[in-house]
Short mmCIF file of C-alpha atoms in Angstrom, two decimals:
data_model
loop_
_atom_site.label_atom_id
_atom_site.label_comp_id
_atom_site.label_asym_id
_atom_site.label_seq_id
_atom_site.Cartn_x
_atom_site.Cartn_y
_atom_site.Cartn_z
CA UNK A 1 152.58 20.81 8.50
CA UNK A 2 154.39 21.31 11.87
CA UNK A 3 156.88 18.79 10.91
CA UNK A 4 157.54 20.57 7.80
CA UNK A 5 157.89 24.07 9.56
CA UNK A 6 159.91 22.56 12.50
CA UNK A 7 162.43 21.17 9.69
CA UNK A 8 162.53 24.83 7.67
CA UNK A 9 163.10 26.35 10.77
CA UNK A 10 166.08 24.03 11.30
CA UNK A 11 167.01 24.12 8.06
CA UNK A 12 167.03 20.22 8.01
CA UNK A 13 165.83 18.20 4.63
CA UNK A 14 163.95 15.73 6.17
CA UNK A 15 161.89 14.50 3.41
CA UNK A 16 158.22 12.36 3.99
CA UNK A 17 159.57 9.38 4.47
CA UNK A 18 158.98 6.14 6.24
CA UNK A 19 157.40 6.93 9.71
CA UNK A 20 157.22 10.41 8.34
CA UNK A 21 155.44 9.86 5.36
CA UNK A 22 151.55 11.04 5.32
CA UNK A 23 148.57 8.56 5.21
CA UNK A 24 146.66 8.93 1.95
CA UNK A 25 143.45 11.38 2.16
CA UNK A 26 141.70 9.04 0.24
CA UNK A 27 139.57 6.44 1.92
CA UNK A 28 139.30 8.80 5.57
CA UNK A 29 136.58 8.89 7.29
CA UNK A 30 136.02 12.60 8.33
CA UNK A 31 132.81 13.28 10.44
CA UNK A 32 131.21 16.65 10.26
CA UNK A 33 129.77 18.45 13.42
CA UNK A 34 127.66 21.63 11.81
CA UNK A 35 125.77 21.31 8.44
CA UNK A 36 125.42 24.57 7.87
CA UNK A 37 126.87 26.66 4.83
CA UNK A 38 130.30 26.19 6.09
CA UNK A 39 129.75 22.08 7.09
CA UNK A 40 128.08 21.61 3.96
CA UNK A 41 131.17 23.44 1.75
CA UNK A 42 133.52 21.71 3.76
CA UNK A 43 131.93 18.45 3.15
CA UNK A 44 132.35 18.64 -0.41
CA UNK A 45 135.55 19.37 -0.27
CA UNK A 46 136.47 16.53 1.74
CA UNK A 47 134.35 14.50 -0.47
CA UNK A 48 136.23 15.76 -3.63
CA UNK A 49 139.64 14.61 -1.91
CA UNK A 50 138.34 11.02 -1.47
CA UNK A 51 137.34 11.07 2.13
CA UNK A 52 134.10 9.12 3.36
CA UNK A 53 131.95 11.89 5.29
CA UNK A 54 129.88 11.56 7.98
CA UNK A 55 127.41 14.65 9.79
CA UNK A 56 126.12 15.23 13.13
CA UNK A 57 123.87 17.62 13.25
CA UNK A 58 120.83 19.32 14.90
CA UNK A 59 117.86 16.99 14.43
CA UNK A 60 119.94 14.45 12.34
CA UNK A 61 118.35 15.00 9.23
CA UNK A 62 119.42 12.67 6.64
CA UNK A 63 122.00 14.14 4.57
CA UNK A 64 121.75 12.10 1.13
CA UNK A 65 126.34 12.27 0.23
CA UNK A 66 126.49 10.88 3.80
CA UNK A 67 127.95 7.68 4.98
CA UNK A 68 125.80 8.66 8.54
CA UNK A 69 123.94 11.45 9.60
CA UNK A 70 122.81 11.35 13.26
CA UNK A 71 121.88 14.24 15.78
CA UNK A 72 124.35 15.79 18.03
CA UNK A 73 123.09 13.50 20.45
CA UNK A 74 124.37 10.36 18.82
CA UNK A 75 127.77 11.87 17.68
CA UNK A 76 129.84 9.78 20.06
CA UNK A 77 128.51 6.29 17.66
CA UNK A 78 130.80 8.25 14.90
CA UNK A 79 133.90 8.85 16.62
CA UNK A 80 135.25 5.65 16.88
CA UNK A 81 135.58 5.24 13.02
CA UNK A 82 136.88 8.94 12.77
CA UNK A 83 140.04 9.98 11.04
CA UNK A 84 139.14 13.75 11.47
CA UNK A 85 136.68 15.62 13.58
CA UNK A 86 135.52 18.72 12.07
CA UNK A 87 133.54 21.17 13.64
CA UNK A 88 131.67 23.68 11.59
CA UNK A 89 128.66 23.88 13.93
CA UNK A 90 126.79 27.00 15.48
CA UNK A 91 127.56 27.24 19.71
CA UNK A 92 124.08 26.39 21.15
CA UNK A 93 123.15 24.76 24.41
CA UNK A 94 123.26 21.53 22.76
CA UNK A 95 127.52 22.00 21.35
CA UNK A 96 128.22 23.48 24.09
CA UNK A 97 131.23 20.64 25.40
CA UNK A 98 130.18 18.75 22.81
CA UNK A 99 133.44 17.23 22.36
CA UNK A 100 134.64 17.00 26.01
CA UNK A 101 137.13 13.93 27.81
CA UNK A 102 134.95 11.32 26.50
CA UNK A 103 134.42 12.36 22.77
CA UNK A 104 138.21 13.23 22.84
CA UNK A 105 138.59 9.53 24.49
CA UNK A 106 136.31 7.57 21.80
CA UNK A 107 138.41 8.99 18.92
CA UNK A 108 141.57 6.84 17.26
CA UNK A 109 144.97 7.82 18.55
CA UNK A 110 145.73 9.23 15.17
CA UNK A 111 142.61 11.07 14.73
CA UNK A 112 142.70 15.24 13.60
CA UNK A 113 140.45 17.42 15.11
CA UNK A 114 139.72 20.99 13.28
CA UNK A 115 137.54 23.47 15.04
CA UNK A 116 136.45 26.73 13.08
CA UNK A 117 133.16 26.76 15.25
CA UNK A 118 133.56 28.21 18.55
CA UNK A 119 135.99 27.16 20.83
CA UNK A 120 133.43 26.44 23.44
CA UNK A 121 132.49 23.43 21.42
CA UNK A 122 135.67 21.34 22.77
CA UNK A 123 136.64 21.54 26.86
CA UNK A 124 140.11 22.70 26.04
CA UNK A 125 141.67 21.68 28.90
CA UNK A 126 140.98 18.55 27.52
CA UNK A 127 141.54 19.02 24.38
CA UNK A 128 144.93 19.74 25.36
CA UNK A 129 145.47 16.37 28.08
CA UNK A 130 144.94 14.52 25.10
CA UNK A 131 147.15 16.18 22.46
CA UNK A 132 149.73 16.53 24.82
CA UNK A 133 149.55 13.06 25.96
CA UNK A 134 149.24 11.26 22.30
CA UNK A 135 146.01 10.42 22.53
CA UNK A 136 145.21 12.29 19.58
CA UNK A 137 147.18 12.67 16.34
CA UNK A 138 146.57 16.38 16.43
CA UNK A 139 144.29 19.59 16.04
CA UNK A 140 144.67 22.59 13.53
CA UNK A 141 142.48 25.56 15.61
CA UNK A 142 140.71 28.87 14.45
CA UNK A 143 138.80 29.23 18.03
CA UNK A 144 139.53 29.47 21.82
CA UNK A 145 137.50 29.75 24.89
CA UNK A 146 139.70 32.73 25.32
CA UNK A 147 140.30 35.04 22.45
CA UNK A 148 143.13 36.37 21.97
CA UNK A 149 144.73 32.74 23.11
CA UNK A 150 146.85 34.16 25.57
CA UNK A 151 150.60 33.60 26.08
CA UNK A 152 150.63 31.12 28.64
CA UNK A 153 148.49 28.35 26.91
CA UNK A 154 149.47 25.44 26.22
CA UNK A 155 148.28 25.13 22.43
CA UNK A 156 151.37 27.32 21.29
CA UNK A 157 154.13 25.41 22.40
CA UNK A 158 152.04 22.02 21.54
CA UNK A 159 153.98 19.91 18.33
CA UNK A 160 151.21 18.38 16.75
CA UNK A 161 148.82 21.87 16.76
CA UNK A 162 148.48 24.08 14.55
CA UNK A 163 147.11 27.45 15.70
CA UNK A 164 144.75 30.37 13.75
CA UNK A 165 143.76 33.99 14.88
CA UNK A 166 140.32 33.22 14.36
CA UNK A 167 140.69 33.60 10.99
CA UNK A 168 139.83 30.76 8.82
CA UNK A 169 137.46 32.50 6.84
CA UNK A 170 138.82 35.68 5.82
CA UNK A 171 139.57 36.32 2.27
CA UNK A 172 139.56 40.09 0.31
CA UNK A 173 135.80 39.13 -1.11
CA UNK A 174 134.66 38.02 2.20
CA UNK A 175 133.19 41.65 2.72
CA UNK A 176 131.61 41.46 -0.26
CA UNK A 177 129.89 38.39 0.28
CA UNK A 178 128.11 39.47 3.42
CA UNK A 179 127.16 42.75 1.97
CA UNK A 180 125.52 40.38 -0.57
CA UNK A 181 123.96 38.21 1.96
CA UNK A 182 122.89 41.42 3.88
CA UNK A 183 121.06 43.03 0.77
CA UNK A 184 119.72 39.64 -0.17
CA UNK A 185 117.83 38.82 2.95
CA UNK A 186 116.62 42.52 3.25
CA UNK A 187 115.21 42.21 -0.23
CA UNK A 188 113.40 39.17 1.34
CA UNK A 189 112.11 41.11 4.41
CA UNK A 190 110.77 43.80 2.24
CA UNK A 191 108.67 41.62 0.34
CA UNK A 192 107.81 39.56 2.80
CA UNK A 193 109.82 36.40 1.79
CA UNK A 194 111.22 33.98 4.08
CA UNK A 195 114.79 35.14 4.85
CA UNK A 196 117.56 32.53 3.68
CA UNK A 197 120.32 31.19 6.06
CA UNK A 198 118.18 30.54 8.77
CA UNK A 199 118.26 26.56 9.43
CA UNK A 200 120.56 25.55 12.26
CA UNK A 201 123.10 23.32 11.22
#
């Protein structure tokens, strides 16, 4: 995607070709940090475009569609085979850094990282040694240590990032679906039902 908008904005018809052209979704190995509602949506997805999914997650639970499913703890035995890094997970004292010089070191050259957790989840400084560097193939990001991202960082001006306003999951029925979640769970409270949405991914 920032090769295509690079070309629009030079008005250049550089089609996907050669060392330009995309590698095929299909056959990827993406591993999931977060299995939570979000992870586990975005895990289907991923799964319905052909990639081979992987999930770290608190406690490691086995997660059936899974090639692995290991704790947080034993995330960096998945990075090595990763094509993307997704994190979907909740910021805790144990993804706090999670993905700091050596996670970012342990993943392929080409690898993608996508981060619509919290941006204290990756060290960015890091983060952006190795993007700038080529050390990773590139990062599409929704959160910051610092929100607004201010001016001076690095991330705008970087080619092979893509960058969000913390805004990855807005839509016109997202209000809508938390006033349902909201009613749902108070229902629940009421009459003394367990309240959904509560595991940590």
């Amino acid at each position: 995607l920032p090769l295509l908008a690079a070309d629009q904005r030079d008005r250049a018809w550089r089609p996907l070709l050669d060392a330009r052209t995309p590698r095929d979704l299909a056959g990827q190995h993406a591993v999931v940090v977060g299995w939570g509602g979000i992870g586990q949506r975005i895990g289907a997805l991923l799964g319905a475009l052909g990639l081979d999914v992987s999930v770290a997650r608190h406690g490691g639970a086995p997660v059936p569609q899974a090639r692995h499913s290991v704790g947080y703890g034993a995330l960096p035995s998945l990075l090595p085979a990763a094509d993307w890094l997704v994190l979907a997970c909740p910021l805790t004292s144990a993804t706090r850094n999670l993905i700091g010089r050596d996670a970012l070191a342990a993943l392929p050259a080409h690898a993608m990282v996508v981060n619509v957790a919290r941006g204290h989840v990756i060290d960015e400084a890091e983060l952006i040694a190795a993007l700038a560097a080529g050390r990773l193939g590139g990062a599409f990001l929704d959160v910051f240590q610092h929100e607004p991202l201010p001016p001076d960082s690095a991330l705008w001006d970087l080619p092979n990032v893509i960058v969000t306003p913390h805004s990855a999951g807005f839509s016109d029925g997202n209000a809508a679906r938390v006033r349902a979640l909201f009613v749902d769970n108070l229902m629940r409270w009421l009459a003394g039902e367990p309240l959904a949405h509560r595991s940590i991914a």
